[in-house]
Short mmCIF file of C-alpha atoms and ligand atoms in Angstrom, two decimals:
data_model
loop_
_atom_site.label_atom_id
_atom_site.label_comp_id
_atom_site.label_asym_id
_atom_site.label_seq_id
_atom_site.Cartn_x
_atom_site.Cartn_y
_atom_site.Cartn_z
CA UNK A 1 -0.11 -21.81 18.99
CA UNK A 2 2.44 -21.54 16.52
CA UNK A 3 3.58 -18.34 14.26
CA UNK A 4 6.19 -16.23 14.11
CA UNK A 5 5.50 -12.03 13.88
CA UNK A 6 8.84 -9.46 12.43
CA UNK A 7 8.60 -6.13 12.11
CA UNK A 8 11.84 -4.05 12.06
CA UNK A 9 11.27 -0.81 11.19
CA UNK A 10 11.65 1.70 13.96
CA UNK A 11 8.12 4.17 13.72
CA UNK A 12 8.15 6.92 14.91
CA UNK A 13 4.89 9.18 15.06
CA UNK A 14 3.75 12.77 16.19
CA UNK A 15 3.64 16.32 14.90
CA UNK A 16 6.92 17.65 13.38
CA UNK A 17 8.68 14.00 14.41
CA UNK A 18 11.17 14.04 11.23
CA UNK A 19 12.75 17.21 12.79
CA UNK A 20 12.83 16.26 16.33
CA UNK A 21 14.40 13.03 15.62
CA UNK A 22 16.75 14.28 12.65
CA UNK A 23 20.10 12.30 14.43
CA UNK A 24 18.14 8.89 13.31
CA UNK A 25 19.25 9.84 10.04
CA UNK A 26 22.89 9.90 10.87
CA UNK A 27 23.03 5.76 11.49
CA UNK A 28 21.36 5.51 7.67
CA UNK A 29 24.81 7.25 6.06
CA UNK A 30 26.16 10.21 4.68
CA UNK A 31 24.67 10.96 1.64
CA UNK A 32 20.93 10.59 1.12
CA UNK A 33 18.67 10.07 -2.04
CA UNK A 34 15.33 11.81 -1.58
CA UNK A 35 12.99 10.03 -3.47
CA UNK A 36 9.53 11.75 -4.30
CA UNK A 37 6.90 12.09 -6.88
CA UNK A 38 6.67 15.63 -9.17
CA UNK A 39 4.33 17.91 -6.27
CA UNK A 40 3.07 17.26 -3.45
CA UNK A 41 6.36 16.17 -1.43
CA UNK A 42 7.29 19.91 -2.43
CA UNK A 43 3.98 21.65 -1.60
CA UNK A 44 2.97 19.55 1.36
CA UNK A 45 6.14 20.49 3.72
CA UNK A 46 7.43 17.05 4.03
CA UNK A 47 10.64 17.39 1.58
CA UNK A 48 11.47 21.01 3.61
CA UNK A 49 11.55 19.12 6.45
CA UNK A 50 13.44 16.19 5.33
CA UNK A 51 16.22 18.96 4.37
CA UNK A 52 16.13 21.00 6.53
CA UNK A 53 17.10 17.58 9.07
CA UNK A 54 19.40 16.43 7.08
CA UNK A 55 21.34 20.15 7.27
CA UNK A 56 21.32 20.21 10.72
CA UNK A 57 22.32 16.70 10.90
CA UNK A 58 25.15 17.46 8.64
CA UNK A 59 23.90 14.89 5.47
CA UNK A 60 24.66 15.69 2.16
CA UNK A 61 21.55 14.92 -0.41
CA UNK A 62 20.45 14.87 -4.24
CA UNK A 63 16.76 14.45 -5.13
CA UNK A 64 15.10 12.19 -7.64
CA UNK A 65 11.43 13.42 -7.96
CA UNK A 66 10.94 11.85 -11.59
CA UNK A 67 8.30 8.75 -9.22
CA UNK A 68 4.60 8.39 -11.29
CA UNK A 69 1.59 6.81 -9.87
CA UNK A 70 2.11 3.45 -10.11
CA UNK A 71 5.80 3.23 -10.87
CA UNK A 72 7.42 1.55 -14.07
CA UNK A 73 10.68 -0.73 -13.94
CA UNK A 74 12.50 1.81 -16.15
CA UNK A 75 11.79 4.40 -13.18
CA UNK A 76 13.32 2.42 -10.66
CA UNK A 77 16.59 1.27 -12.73
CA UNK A 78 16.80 5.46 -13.42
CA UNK A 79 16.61 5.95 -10.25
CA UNK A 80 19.39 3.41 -8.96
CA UNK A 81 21.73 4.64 -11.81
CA UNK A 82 21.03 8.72 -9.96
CA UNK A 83 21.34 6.94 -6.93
CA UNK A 84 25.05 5.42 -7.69
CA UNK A 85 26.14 8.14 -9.91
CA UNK A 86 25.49 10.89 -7.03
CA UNK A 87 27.48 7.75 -4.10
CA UNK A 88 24.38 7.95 -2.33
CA UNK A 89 24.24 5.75 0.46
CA UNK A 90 20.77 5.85 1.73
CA UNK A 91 17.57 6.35 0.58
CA UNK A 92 14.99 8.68 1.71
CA UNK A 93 11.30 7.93 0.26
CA UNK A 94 8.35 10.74 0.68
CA UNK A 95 4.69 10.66 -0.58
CA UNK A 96 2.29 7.53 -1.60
CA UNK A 97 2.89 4.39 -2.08
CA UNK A 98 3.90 5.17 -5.40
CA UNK A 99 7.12 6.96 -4.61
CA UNK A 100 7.75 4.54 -1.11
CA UNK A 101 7.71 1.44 -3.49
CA UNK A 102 9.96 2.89 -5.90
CA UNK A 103 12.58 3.79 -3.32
CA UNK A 104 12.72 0.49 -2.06
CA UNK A 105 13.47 -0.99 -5.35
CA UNK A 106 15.53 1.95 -6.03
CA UNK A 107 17.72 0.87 -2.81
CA UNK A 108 17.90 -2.61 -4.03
CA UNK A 109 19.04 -1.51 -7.54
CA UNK A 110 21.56 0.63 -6.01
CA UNK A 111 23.15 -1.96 -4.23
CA UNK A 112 23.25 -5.05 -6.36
CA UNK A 113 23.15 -5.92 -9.86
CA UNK A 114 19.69 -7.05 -10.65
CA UNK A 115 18.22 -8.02 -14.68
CA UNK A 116 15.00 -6.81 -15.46
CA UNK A 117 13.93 -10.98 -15.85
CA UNK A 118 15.71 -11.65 -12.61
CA UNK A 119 13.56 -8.31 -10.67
CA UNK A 120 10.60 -10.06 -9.14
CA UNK A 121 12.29 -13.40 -8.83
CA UNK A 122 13.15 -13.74 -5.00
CA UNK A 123 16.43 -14.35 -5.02
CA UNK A 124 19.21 -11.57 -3.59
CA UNK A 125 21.99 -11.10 -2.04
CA UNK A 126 21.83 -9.71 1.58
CA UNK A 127 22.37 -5.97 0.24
CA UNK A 128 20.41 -2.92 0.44
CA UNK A 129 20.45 0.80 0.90
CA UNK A 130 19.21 1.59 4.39
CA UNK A 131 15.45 3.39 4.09
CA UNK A 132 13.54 6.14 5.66
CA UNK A 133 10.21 6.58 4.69
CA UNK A 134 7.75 9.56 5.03
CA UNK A 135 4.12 8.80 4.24
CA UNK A 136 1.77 11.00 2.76
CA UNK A 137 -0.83 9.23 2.10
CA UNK A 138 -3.13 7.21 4.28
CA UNK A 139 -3.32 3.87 2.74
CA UNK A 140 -0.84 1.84 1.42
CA UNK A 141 1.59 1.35 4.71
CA UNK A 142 4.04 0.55 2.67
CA UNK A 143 6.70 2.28 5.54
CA UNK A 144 5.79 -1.10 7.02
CA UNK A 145 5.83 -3.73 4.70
CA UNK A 146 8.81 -5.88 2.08
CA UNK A 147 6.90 -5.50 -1.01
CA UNK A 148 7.62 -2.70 -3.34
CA UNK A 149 5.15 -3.28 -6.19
CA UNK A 150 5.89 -2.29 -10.08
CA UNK A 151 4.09 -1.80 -12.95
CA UNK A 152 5.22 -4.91 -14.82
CA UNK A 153 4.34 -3.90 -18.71
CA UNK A 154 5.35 -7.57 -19.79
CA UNK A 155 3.32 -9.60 -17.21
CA UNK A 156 0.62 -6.85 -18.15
CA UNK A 157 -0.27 -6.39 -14.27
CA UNK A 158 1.39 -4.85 -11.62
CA UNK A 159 3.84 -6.98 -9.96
CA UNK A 160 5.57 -7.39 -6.43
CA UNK A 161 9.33 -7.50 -5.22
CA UNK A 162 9.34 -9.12 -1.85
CA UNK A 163 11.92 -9.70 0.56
CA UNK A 164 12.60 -9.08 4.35
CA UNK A 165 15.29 -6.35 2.64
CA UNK A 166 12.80 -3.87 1.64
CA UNK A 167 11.74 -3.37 5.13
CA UNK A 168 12.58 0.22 5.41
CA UNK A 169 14.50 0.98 9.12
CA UNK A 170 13.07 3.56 9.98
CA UNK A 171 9.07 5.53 9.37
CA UNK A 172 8.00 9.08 10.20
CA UNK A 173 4.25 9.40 10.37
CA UNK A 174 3.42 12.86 10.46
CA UNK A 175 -0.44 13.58 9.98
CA UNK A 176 0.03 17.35 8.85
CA UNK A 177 1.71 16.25 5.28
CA UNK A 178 -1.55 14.60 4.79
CA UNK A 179 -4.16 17.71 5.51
CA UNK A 180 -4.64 19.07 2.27
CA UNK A 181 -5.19 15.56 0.24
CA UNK A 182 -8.06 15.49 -1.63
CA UNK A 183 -11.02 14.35 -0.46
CA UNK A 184 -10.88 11.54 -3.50
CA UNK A 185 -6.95 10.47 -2.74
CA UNK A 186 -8.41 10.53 0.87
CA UNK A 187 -11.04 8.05 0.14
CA UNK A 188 -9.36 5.71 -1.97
CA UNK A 189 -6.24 5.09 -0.06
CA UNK A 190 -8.70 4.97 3.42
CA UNK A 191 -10.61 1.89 1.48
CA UNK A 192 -6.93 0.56 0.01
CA UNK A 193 -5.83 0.53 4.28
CA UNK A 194 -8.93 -1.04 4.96
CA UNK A 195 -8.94 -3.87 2.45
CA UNK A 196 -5.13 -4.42 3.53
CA UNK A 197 -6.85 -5.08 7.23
CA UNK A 198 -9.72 -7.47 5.90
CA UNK A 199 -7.51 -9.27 3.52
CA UNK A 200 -5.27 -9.72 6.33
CA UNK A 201 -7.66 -11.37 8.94
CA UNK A 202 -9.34 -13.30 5.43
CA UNK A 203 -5.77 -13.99 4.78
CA UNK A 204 -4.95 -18.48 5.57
CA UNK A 205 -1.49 -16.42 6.74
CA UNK A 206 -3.15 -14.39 9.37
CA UNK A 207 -1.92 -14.80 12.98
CA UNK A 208 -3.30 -13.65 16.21
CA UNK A 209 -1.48 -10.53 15.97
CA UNK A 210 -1.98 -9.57 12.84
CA UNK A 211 -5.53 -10.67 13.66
CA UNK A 212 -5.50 -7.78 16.79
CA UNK A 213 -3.94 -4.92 14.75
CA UNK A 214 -6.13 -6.04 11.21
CA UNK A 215 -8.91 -5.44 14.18
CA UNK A 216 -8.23 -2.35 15.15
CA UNK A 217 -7.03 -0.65 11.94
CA UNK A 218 -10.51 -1.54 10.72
CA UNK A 219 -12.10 -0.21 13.56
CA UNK A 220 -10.44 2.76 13.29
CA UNK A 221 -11.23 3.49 9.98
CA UNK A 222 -14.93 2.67 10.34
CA UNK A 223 -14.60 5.51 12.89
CA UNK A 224 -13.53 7.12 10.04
CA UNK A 225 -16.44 6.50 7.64
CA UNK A 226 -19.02 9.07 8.38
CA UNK A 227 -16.34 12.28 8.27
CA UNK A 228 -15.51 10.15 4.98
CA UNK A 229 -18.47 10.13 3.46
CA UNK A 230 -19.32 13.85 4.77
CA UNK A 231 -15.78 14.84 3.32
CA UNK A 232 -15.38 16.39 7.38
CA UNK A 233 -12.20 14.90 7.95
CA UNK A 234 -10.34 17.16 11.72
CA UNK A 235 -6.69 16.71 11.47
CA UNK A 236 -7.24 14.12 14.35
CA UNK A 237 -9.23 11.81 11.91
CA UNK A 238 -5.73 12.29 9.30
CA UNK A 239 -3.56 11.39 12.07
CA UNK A 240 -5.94 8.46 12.86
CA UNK A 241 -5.89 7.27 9.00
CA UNK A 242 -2.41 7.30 9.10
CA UNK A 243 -2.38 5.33 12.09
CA UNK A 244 -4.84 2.61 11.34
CA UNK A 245 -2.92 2.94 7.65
CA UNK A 246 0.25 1.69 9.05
CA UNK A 247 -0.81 -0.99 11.42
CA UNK A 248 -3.23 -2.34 8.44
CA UNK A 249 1.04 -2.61 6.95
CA UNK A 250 2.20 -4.60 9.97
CA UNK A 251 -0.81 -7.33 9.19
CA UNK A 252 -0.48 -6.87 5.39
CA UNK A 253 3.66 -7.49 5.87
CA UNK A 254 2.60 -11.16 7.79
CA UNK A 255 -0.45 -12.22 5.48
CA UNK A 256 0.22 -10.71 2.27
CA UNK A 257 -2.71 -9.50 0.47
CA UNK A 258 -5.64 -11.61 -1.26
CA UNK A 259 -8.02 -11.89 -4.61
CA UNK A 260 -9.35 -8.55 -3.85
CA UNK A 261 -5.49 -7.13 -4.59
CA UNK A 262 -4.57 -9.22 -7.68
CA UNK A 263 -7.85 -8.71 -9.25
CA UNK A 264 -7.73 -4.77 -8.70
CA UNK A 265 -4.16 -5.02 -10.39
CA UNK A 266 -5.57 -5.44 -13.75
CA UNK A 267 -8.53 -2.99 -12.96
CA UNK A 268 -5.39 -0.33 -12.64
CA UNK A 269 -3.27 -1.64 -14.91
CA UNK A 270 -5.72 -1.28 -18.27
CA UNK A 271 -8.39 1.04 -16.85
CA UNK A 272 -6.04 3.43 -14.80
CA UNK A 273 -8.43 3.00 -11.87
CA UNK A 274 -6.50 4.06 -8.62
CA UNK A 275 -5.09 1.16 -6.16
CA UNK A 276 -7.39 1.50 -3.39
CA UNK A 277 -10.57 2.61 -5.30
CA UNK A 278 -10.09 -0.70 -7.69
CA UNK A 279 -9.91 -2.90 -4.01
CA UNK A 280 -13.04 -1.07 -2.83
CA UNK A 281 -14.86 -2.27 -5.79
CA UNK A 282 -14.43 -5.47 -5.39
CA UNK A 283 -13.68 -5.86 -1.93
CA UNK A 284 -17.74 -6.65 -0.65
CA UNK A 285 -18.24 -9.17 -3.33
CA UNK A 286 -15.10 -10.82 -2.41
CA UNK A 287 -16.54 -10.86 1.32
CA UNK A 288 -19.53 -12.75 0.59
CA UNK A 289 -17.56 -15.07 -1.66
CA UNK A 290 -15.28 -15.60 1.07
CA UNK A 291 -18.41 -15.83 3.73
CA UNK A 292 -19.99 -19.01 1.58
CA UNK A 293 -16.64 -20.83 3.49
CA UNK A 294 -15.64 -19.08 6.03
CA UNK A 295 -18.36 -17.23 7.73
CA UNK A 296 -16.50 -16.95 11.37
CA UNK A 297 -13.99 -14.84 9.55
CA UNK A 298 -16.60 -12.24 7.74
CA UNK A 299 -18.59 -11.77 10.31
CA UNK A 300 -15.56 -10.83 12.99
CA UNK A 301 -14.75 -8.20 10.09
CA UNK A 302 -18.10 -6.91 10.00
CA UNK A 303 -18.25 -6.64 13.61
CA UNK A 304 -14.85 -4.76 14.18
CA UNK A 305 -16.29 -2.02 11.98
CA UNK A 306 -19.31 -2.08 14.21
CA UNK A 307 -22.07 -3.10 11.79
CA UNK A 308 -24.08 -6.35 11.89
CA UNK A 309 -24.36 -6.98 8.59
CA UNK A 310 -22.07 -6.93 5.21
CA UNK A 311 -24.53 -5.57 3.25
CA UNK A 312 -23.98 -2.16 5.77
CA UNK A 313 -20.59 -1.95 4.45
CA UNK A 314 -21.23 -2.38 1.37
CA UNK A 315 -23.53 0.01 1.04
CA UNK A 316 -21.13 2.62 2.72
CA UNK A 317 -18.34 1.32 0.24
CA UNK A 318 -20.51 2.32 -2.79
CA UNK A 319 -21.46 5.51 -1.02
CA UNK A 320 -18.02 6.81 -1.12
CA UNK A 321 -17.05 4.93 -4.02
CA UNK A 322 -19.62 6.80 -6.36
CA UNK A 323 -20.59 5.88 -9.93
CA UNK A 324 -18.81 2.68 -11.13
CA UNK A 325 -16.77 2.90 -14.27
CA UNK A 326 -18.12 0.80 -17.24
CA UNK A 327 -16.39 -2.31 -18.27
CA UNK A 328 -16.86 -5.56 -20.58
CA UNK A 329 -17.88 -9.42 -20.36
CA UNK A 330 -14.54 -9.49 -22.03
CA UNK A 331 -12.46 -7.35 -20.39
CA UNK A 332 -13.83 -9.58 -17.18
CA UNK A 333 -12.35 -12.44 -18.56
CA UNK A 334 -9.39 -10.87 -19.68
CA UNK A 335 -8.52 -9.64 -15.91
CA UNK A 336 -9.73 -12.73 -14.36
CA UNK A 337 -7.45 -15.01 -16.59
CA UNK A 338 -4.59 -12.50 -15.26
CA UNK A 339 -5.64 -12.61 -11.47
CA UNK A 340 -5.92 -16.15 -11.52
CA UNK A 341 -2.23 -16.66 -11.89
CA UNK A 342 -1.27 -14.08 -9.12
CA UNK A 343 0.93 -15.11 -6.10
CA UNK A 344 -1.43 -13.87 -3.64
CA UNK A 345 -4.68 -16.08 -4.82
CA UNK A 346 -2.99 -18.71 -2.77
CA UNK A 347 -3.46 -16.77 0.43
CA UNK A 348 -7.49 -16.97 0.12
CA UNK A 349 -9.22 -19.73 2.49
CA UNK A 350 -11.36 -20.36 -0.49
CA UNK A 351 -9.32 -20.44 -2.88
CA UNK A 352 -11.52 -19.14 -6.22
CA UNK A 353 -11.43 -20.74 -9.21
CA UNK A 354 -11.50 -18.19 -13.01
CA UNK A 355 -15.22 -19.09 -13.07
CA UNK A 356 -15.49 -17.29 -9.67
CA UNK A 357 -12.81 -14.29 -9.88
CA UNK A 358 -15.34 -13.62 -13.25
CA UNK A 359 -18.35 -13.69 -11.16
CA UNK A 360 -16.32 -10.94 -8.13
CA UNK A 361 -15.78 -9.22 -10.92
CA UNK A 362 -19.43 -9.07 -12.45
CA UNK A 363 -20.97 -8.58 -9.49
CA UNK A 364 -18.48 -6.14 -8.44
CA UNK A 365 -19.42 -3.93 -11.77
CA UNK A 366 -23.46 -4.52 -11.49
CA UNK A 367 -23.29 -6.47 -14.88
CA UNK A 368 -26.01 -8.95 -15.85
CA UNK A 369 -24.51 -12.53 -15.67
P1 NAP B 401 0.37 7.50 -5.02
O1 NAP B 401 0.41 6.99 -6.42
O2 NAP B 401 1.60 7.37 -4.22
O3 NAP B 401 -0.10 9.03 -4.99
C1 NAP B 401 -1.32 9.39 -5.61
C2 NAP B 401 -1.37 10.88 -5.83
O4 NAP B 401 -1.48 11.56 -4.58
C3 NAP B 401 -0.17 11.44 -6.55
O5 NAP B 401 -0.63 12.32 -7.53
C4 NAP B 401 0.58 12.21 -5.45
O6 NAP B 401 1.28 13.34 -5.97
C5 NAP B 401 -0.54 12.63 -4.57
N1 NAP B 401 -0.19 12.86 -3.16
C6 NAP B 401 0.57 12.09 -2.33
N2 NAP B 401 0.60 12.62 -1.10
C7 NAP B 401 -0.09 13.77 -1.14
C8 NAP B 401 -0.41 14.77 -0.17
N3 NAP B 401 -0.02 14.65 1.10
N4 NAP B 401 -1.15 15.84 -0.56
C9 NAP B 401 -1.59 15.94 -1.83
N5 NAP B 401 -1.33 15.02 -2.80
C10 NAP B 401 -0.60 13.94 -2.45
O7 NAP B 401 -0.89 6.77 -4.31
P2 NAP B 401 -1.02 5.71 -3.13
O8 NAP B 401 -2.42 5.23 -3.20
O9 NAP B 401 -0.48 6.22 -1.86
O10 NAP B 401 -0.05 4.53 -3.59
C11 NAP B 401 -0.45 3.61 -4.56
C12 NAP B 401 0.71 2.71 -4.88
O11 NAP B 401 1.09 1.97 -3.70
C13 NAP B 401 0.36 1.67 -5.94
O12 NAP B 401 1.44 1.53 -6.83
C14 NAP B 401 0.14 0.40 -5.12
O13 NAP B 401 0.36 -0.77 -5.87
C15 NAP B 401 1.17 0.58 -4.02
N6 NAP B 401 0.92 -0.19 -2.78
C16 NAP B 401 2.01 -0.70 -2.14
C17 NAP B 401 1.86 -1.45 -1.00
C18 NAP B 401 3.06 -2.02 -0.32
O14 NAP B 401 2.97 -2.77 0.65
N7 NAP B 401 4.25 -1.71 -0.79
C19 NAP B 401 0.59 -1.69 -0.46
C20 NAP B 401 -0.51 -1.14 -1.14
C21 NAP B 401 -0.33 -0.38 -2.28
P3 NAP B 401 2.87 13.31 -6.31
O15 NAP B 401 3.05 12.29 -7.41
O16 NAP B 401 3.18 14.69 -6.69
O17 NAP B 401 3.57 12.86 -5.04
ZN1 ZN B 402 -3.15 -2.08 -1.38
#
């Protein structure tokens, strides 16, 4: 057995944790960058109790809540210009994914001189802001994991930075932020951790750990499904998302993601559909792509989320999903031409061909071939 398993950031988890452990910040620096979207940070609690640490801990701060849903380049370079003008030294992230990713590339741009052609190239020098994150969402794990993904206007997709640096050092997972998410934000970043735990285990990177925690953050979730589905979530299933939504980070930060992820890039990139809904879409039809190959790996999958059969999850999937939005033959083959050429293709045990990512994506929609 050979493989190697790295995960550095320091998590820490329970009910008011960012205040009880507020000294952790002190090893980050002495001057933080808060980095958040436009609300819910603010109405949530999470930024008052990032401050209110940081003033007992003594830590001078600015805040930079300018992050959108899936963040643009020119958001993180305005952010790493705030970020050196105000001789911040360390970066605080708080919401989604959205505003997570963007303060990792945020701390990279405030350290080093990066181009805009040279941003998702690969190739840094060993510098970086140090990172705390503070999830809000239950989805993305991103607290976890060395990607920061951008919306990359000139690639037309949405494109990933990754390198060991963006591991953040440290994670507070505190379930109460995420208690008055909608039921819809709920759903789709549930089915976005979940497709992070099957791609993982589909993933030809997948190890036996990953393979243990992909298995358990699915099984978690599938817990999950019927309060879901009934929109009956108890704080204890929140704190349970966010815990299945982090581990499905650890496996995601080994295997990288597969198909399911570059071909749900385009979905949000021209049709605004959001991250994890535009996996759930396509993630069943993937599945039983996958299964024609590899039916050892489905079938584990299906049976850590306690059914017997795909077709059970994918009926639950299109329970929670709802109505599909419309799309084109030609808007198909548009997206498939750009999935084709993503990194992460390269991670599937079959590996599809256009013809095939067109057919996911056919399927996926309930268009006649
Ligand atoms: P998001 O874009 O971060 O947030 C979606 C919406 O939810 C925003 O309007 C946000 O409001 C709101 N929100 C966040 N927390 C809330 C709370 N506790 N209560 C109420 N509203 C809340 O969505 P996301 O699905 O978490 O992140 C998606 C992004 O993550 C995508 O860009 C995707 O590509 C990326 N991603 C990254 C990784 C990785 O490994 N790095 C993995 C998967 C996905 P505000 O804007 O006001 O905060
Ligand atoms: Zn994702």
């Amino acid at each position: 057995m050979e493989f190697q398993f790295y995960m550095p950031t320091r998590v820490i988890t329970g009910e008011d944790c960012i205040r009880k452990n507020k000294d952790a910040f002190r090893a980050l620096g002495t001057k933080a960058m808060i980095v958040t979207g436009a609300r819910s940070a603010k109405a949530n609690g999470s930024e008052k109790d990032v401050t209110e640490a940081l003033k007992l801990a003594d830590i001078e701060y600015v805040v930079f809540d300018k992050v959108m849903s899936n963040p643009t380049i020119a958001c993180v370079y305005e952010g790493a210009a705030a970020a050196r003008k105000a001789g911040a030294d360390f970066v605080i992230a708080i919401g989604g994914g959205s505003p997570m990713d963007a303060g990792k590339a945020i701390a990279l741009l405030a350290a080093q001189d990066i181009s805009e052609d040279d941003l998702f190239k690969g190739q840094y020098e060993n510098k970086i802001l140090p990172m705390a994150f503070v999830p809000t969402t239950a989805g993305t794990g991103s607290e976890v994991t060395p990607y920061s993904i951008l919306t990359n206007d000139k690639a037309q997709t949405k494109t990933s930075i990754a390198t060991p640096l963006l591991f953040p050092a440290l994670a507070f997972l505190d379930g109460r932020y995420t208690k008055d998410l909608g039921i819809t934000t709920t759903i789709n970043t549930a089915i976005d951790a979940l497709s992070h735990g099957i791609e993982g285990m589909i993933s030809v990177k997948a190890n036996p750990v990953s393979d243990v925690l992909a298995k358990e953050s699915i099984r978690q979730i599938g817990e999950c499904f019927k309060a879901l589905k009934e929109g009956s979530l108890t704080a204890a299933h929140r704190e349970q998302l966010l815990y299945a939504s982090m581990l499905a980070g650890v496996v995601i930060a080994h295997t990288g993601t597969t198909a399911v992820h570059s071909m749900g890039y385009s979905l949000t990139y021209f049709k605004d559909i959001d991250h994890g809904r535009a996996n759930g879409l396509l993630l069943a039809e993937f599945m039983k792509f996958t299964a024609a190959g590899r039916p050892d790996v489905i079938e584990s999958i299906i049976t850590a989320m306690g059914y017997k059969k795909l077709e059970e999850l994918e009926k639950d999937l299109e329970e929670l999903l709802g109505a599909k939005e419309a799309i084109t033959a030609e808007e198909i083959s548009k997206y498939s031409s750009i999935a084709i050429k993503a990194k992460n293709i390269g991670n599937c045990p079959v590996v599809p061909e256009e013809k095939d990512l067109i057919k996911i994506y056919t399927e996926s929609f309930g268009l006649s071939v």
